[in-house]
Each structure stands twice: as structure tokens, then as C-alpha cells.
XYZ file of C-alpha atoms in Angstrom:
376
model
C -0.402 -0.073 -0.233
C 1.513 3.687 -1.005
C 1.964 6.551 1.573
C 1.456 9.371 -0.146
C -0.376 10.031 -2.924
C 0.103 13.099 -5.390
C -2.231 14.412 -7.985
C -1.090 17.717 -10.218
C -3.122 19.753 -12.677
C -3.107 23.268 -14.785
C -5.167 25.331 -15.831
C -4.570 28.291 -18.926
C -8.140 29.712 -18.072
C -8.482 33.551 -18.614
C -10.214 34.255 -14.773
C -9.221 33.994 -11.742
C -12.385 31.650 -11.388
C -12.445 29.080 -13.469
C -8.721 29.010 -12.901
C -9.249 28.132 -9.490
C -11.916 25.902 -10.301
C -9.975 24.150 -13.253
C -7.088 22.873 -9.972
C -9.076 22.040 -7.440
C -10.862 19.507 -10.848
C -7.123 18.517 -11.457
C -5.859 18.038 -7.286
C -9.018 17.422 -5.120
C -7.712 13.605 -3.293
C -9.077 12.859 -0.248
C -7.020 14.154 3.170
C -4.646 16.276 1.561
C -1.817 17.081 3.180
C -1.033 20.056 1.278
C -1.839 22.014 -2.102
C 0.854 23.810 -4.094
C 0.672 25.832 -6.693
C 2.884 28.519 -9.248
C 0.871 31.304 -10.566
C 1.255 33.710 -13.542
C 1.106 37.004 -12.272
C -1.632 37.855 -15.013
C -5.367 36.774 -12.749
C -6.589 39.276 -10.726
C -4.950 38.335 -7.803
C -7.506 39.461 -4.763
C -9.722 36.998 -6.190
C -8.094 34.554 -7.384
C -6.720 34.785 -3.430
C -10.120 34.411 -2.100
C -11.179 31.503 -5.052
C -8.125 28.949 -3.094
C -9.038 29.313 0.596
C -12.564 28.905 -0.623
C -11.603 25.680 -2.744
C -9.096 24.238 0.141
C -9.216 23.732 3.269
C -6.137 22.869 3.371
C -3.244 24.179 4.056
C -1.686 25.539 0.424
C 1.103 28.073 -0.420
C 2.561 28.847 -3.654
C 3.407 32.114 -5.430
C 3.326 34.140 -8.089
C 6.447 33.053 -10.848
C 8.446 33.916 -13.847
C 6.990 30.872 -15.650
C 5.665 27.362 -14.338
C 5.946 23.586 -14.839
C 4.299 20.775 -14.379
C 3.812 16.773 -15.548
C 3.310 16.545 -19.015
C 2.959 19.252 -19.961
C 6.382 21.252 -19.973
C 7.129 24.834 -18.957
C 4.052 26.830 -19.498
C 3.654 31.221 -19.469
C 0.703 32.549 -18.079
C -0.439 29.520 -16.505
C -1.111 27.996 -12.878
C 0.068 24.944 -11.518
C -0.352 23.327 -8.181
C -0.180 19.526 -6.893
C -1.355 18.274 -4.202
C 0.494 15.315 -1.909
C -2.049 13.211 0.799
C -0.373 11.418 3.814
C -0.852 10.047 7.059
C 3.445 10.810 6.960
C 3.068 14.256 6.296
C 2.170 17.265 8.409
C 2.824 20.573 6.472
C 3.029 23.796 8.747
C 3.120 27.481 7.028
C 4.113 30.902 8.399
C 4.221 33.769 6.638
C 7.554 36.363 7.149
C 6.709 39.884 7.540
C 10.061 42.493 7.850
C 12.210 40.669 5.893
C 14.211 43.370 4.597
C 15.057 43.306 8.046
C 15.124 40.358 9.301
C 17.596 39.201 11.809
C 19.127 36.342 13.516
C 17.413 36.460 16.611
C 13.810 36.775 14.657
C 15.472 33.435 13.057
C 15.854 32.293 16.036
C 11.876 32.799 17.357
C 10.141 31.605 14.129
C 12.521 28.193 14.247
C 12.007 27.515 17.681
C 8.296 28.098 17.337
C 7.487 26.089 14.058
C 10.266 23.022 14.993
C 8.527 23.255 19.223
C 4.904 22.589 17.623
C 3.141 19.607 18.629
C 3.646 16.867 15.779
C 0.889 15.738 13.937
C 1.564 13.039 11.651
C 3.088 9.506 13.026
C 6.919 8.567 12.943
C 8.167 12.368 11.800
C 12.144 11.052 10.835
C 12.828 13.758 8.734
C 11.697 17.572 8.354
C 12.796 19.916 5.766
C 11.768 23.660 4.910
C 10.523 25.443 1.477
C 10.948 28.669 1.566
C 9.080 31.602 -1.149
C 9.831 35.366 -0.950
C 9.563 38.355 -2.576
C 11.861 38.376 -5.582
C 12.582 42.204 -5.827
C 12.309 43.347 -2.384
C 16.771 42.315 -2.493
C 16.449 40.173 1.314
C 16.640 36.882 0.562
C 20.556 36.774 1.286
C 19.743 37.406 4.822
C 16.788 35.605 5.452
C 18.188 32.173 4.245
C 21.646 32.600 6.338
C 19.304 33.461 9.157
C 16.485 30.858 9.266
C 19.586 27.998 7.716
C 21.481 29.365 10.700
C 18.381 28.366 13.165
C 17.063 25.324 11.684
C 20.536 24.031 11.687
C 20.579 20.749 9.876
C 17.128 21.208 8.487
C 17.184 21.526 4.986
C 16.096 25.152 3.505
C 15.419 25.070 -0.092
C 13.827 28.166 -2.394
C 13.110 30.280 -4.995
C 12.152 34.473 -5.475
C 8.525 34.867 -7.041
C 9.044 36.442 -10.381
C 6.322 38.470 -12.413
C 6.678 37.815 -15.489
C 9.952 39.678 -16.749
C 7.517 42.717 -15.746
C 10.608 43.809 -12.490
C 7.274 45.838 -11.213
C 6.234 43.403 -8.377
C 6.332 39.798 -6.413
C 3.648 37.596 -5.094
C 3.767 35.377 -1.934
C 0.525 33.291 -1.329
C -0.627 33.357 2.426
C -4.003 32.299 3.995
C -6.097 33.747 1.280
C -3.832 36.367 -0.058
C -0.761 37.570 -1.895
C 1.418 39.627 -0.186
C 4.682 41.649 -1.444
C 7.441 41.821 1.455
C 7.409 38.858 2.742
C 8.097 35.091 2.277
C 6.146 31.787 3.136
C 7.816 29.714 5.244
C 6.873 25.996 4.350
C 7.830 23.183 6.933
C 7.993 19.355 6.703
C 7.658 17.215 8.700
C 7.719 13.657 7.363
C 8.900 9.406 7.604
C 8.739 10.272 3.243
C 12.059 9.651 1.963
C 13.056 12.881 0.726
C 16.211 14.942 -0.812
C 17.093 17.864 -1.883
C 18.602 18.683 -5.144
C 20.843 21.387 -6.648
C 22.734 21.777 -9.570
C 23.484 24.351 -12.532
C 26.207 23.702 -15.021
C 28.638 26.433 -15.446
C 32.101 26.684 -14.228
C 34.300 28.622 -14.547
C 36.516 30.076 -16.600
C 40.027 31.842 -16.145
C 38.623 35.116 -17.248
C 39.033 37.529 -14.045
C 35.826 39.842 -12.385
C 37.797 41.838 -8.972
C 34.079 44.542 -8.441
C 36.289 47.469 -7.436
C 32.560 49.638 -6.811
C 29.436 48.494 -5.930
C 26.077 48.404 -3.676
C 25.464 45.434 -2.254
C 21.747 47.044 -1.861
C 20.909 47.292 -4.634
C 22.822 44.963 -6.294
C 24.674 47.021 -8.880
C 28.392 47.531 -9.674
C 30.340 49.883 -11.111
C 32.939 49.380 -11.177
C 34.891 46.156 -12.343
C 39.138 46.336 -12.969
C 38.191 50.065 -12.015
C 36.373 50.685 -15.000
C 32.670 50.398 -16.107
C 31.355 47.599 -14.876
C 29.127 47.678 -18.630
C 32.337 47.825 -20.318
C 34.644 45.226 -19.150
C 31.299 42.558 -19.064
C 30.683 42.866 -22.588
C 34.095 43.323 -24.011
C 34.029 39.868 -21.950
C 31.011 37.991 -23.519
C 32.382 39.554 -26.907
C 29.419 42.483 -27.852
C 28.701 45.664 -27.894
C 26.673 47.502 -24.233
C 23.750 47.819 -26.052
C 23.751 44.174 -27.109
C 23.625 42.903 -23.920
C 20.503 41.413 -23.574
C 18.768 38.747 -21.870
C 19.481 36.497 -24.096
C 23.280 36.967 -23.917
C 23.648 37.448 -20.389
C 21.960 34.534 -18.813
C 24.332 32.547 -20.958
C 26.938 34.635 -19.146
C 27.049 34.552 -15.797
C 29.437 35.207 -13.478
C 30.583 32.247 -11.481
C 32.074 33.195 -7.754
C 34.537 30.043 -6.098
C 33.869 29.326 -2.532
C 34.843 26.032 -0.731
C 35.848 24.292 -3.497
C 31.656 24.839 -5.241
C 30.577 27.297 -8.110
C 28.124 29.351 -7.066
C 26.389 31.953 -10.258
C 25.590 35.644 -9.910
C 23.605 36.657 -12.838
C 23.085 39.719 -14.495
C 19.892 41.449 -14.723
C 20.665 44.150 -17.160
C 23.736 46.712 -18.465
C 22.479 50.372 -17.701
C 23.257 53.646 -19.189
C 25.423 54.599 -16.669
C 27.899 51.763 -17.798
C 26.931 50.226 -14.017
C 25.285 46.656 -14.572
C 22.587 45.234 -12.060
C 22.687 41.336 -10.538
C 19.588 38.910 -8.921
C 22.522 38.812 -6.309
C 24.345 40.597 -3.905
C 27.801 41.403 -4.841
C 30.153 43.025 -2.265
C 32.962 45.705 -3.168
C 36.530 43.416 -3.536
C 35.023 40.504 -4.408
C 36.207 38.357 -7.299
C 34.271 36.493 -9.886
C 35.009 34.635 -13.247
C 33.293 34.723 -16.414
C 30.897 31.122 -16.575
C 31.199 29.049 -19.403
C 27.999 26.176 -19.418
C 27.836 22.569 -20.216
C 24.997 20.822 -21.209
C 22.373 22.017 -19.109
C 19.999 18.896 -20.165
C 22.675 16.013 -18.842
C 23.027 18.085 -15.861
C 20.122 18.464 -14.968
C 19.307 14.365 -15.125
C 22.286 13.407 -14.179
C 21.466 15.938 -9.995
C 17.837 13.994 -11.157
C 19.616 10.517 -11.428
C 21.927 11.840 -7.748
C 19.106 12.666 -5.880
C 17.435 9.510 -6.808
C 19.696 7.073 -5.353
C 17.988 8.701 -1.767
C 14.995 8.181 -3.651
C 14.310 5.502 -5.552
C 10.680 5.523 -5.322
C 10.458 9.358 -6.018
C 5.421 10.307 -6.255
C 6.898 14.033 -6.655
C 9.346 16.871 -7.532
C 9.147 20.449 -6.262
C 11.454 22.650 -8.128
C 12.513 26.275 -8.153
C 14.626 26.883 -11.425
C 15.991 29.837 -12.333
C 14.323 32.267 -14.708
C 17.485 32.690 -16.394
C 17.906 28.454 -17.021
C 14.659 29.247 -18.781
C 15.566 31.403 -21.400
C 19.192 28.855 -22.339
C 16.841 25.987 -22.876
C 14.332 28.033 -25.046
C 17.133 30.022 -27.414
C 18.925 25.948 -27.713
C 15.406 24.603 -28.520
C 15.370 22.031 -25.315
C 12.471 22.110 -23.895
C 11.085 19.341 -24.721
C 14.054 16.859 -23.516
C 14.267 19.230 -20.583
C 9.843 18.299 -20.578
C 11.511 14.807 -20.884
C 13.245 14.147 -17.748
C 10.901 16.202 -15.522
C 8.659 13.698 -16.206
C 10.167 10.874 -14.935
C 8.242 11.465 -11.914
C 5.080 13.737 -11.219
C 6.448 17.417 -10.811
C 5.380 20.574 -10.170
C 7.921 23.761 -10.315
C 7.961 27.642 -11.144
C 10.744 29.405 -13.127
C 12.432 31.982 -9.654
C 14.136 34.908 -9.574
C 16.610 33.308 -7.376
C 17.217 30.348 -6.168
C 18.285 29.548 -2.162
C 19.779 26.256 -1.406
C 22.946 25.595 2.127
C 21.881 29.377 3.397
C 22.570 30.968 -0.318
C 21.040 33.084 -2.493
C 22.266 31.237 -5.881
C 20.955 32.259 -9.626
C 20.698 30.470 -13.041
C 20.207 26.756 -10.579
C 17.264 24.454 -10.240
C 16.957 23.735 -6.635
C 13.645 21.661 -5.366
C 12.640 18.260 -3.158
C 11.635 14.662 -4.625
C 9.410 12.926 -2.105
C 9.241 9.592 -2.468
C 7.273 6.130 -1.070
C 8.607 4.055 0.470
C 8.072 1.105 -2.473
């Protein structure tokens, strides 16, 4: 007898009410532990929130996106995707995290202490992980994920930054019938089911070296590299003119931070007219970065899933957070169908993010997530 049941669904309906009706028809099952969704910002979000609250009586977690993906359908735009999980061996506790721009270690410690100390409702919880969905434009991910991971200790925190269909105006996280900006949603999963945290990116550092000589980490802006205008140095390294630094170009050429033998990607958002560059992560003065060189993105994802399945040989659901820049690269190279086939080795749901969180870090151009499985 299986210990977990998963259902996924998608809607491209024109209005919020119909979209939630489609989702509810697709994912509703007995004794749901949680419903997870990701949605385009094109819907009437207040109405969408009200409909979600009315449709489900279990915990519902989700956020807005820069693209979605779901089992059998692959990459989507302008849609709403969802998954439900039903298991006696899973308890889910979401909590809204406010004041993220001033989030402190003390706040994290109190929050985690309250979450972990709460009574466990399911039988024989053997493992715990936390999902984090956070405003993708507040610029607070670094401090929030670092503080939370420090407070959680060995309990992994993994997640993604909410998007807004590449509008770069306002992103939202859902909680208790309402979509909020300037917040995060932290959800604790306590379970006896096997699970594995997934993290992969397909770039390695080249020998092209960049020293950040002037920057504002709070606005994620770099003014000079090697004591020259940042956009000029970066464009020369990429081999294009400054006015050709489009999203398609910069998604193929992120910068790489080398820490402890690991590559962490710092992706470029855009080059500004004053010669500065904005990034999707904080970049500090004095940091040394390297131009990234990409390798087979499909094979990289496939290998990462294979590695994770050693811990979860009977996978039931992949909850994925994939950088929006990865999507741009996949689509530019005509690889979307191949990615779909890789992901469809199991039920899957996810969204394209404005950044990813894993290992206490906020990273870019990475695929992070959690695979939840059955015992046999």
C-alpha cells in the first residue's frame, strides 16, 4: 500500500475563478496534506486568493512566477499549476515571514523555535525540511535564507524567489487567502517519507577574472570592474557591444563565485545606461568573480536527478525552483522538450524564479528543489 498520493494540474483559463476551479478539479483528493501552486501575475490576484481559500481546507502554499512547469506539460507561460499531496506521514506548517528587509538572526531563531517545537501531527516523523518562497524584488533573500538556515541547523531550507512574468515590478507570495509583497512564506515539512534536496547548475568558471572595485550590495549594482565601467568590461568579455547585453546574452554568460570548491552563479539582470550592471544577487566590493562557461544543461539536470534518486528510489513528486535565466537558455537552444522528458520521470511541479535558495545561500541560474518519495 502506498504511503503517499500525488495529483497535479494546470489551468490557462482567462479568469481567476475558472483557473481555481480547473485546479481544484485536477488535484482534489481525500485527506490532502497540502496544495502547492505557482501562478502567473496575469490573474486578478485578490480574486485568485479568495477562490483558493474557498476551494481547499488544507494548507495551501504558493507564489507568483516568471513561468511555470508541471507534469506532462513542461514549460508554461501565463498559467497556474498545482499539486496536492495526501499522506498520513506528512505534516505541513506554513508561516508568513514579514519584515524581510530587516530580518535578523534573532527573528529567525524565534520563528524556527516556534515551528520546530509545535506538536507533530503525523505518525513517526523521521525527517524535516523547509520550503521558502520569498519576494523576488525586495532584495532580502541573502539575509533571510542565511539567518533561517543558521537557525534550522541540519534541517535543509530550499526555495525560490517569486517572479512576475519578467515585468520586474512586483512579486507576490500567497498566505491564507491573500497575496503579499515584501514577505516570505516558510513552510515546514515533517515526514517519515524519504526525500532528497536537489541542487544543480551547469556553469564552470573560465579564466576570465573580474575584481569588483565599486558596488552597492543593497541595490545589487556593480559600478566598476577592474576599475573600469562594469558594463564595458563585461561586454568585452562576452564579445558584444554594451547595447547588445540583452537577457538572452546575459543568461548565457553569468559570473561565477568560487567558494569552498563550489561554483555559485551570480547572474546579470541588466546593463544600465550609466555603465553599471545590476545583478540578481548581492555583489560586494572586493569580490573576485569569473566569467561562467555553460555545459550541457539537459545532461546536467538528468545527472542531478539520478544522484537524488539514490536517496529516493521511488519518487512521487519533484517540487522544483528553476531560475528564469535557465528557462531563457533552454528555450533559446530549443531544448524545452528534452527538459520536459527529464522532469517527467516523476510527477513534477515548479516555477521559474528570480533566484534560488539552498545551503544558506541565495544563488542564480540554478535548479533547486525537493523530491518526495514512497517507501516502495
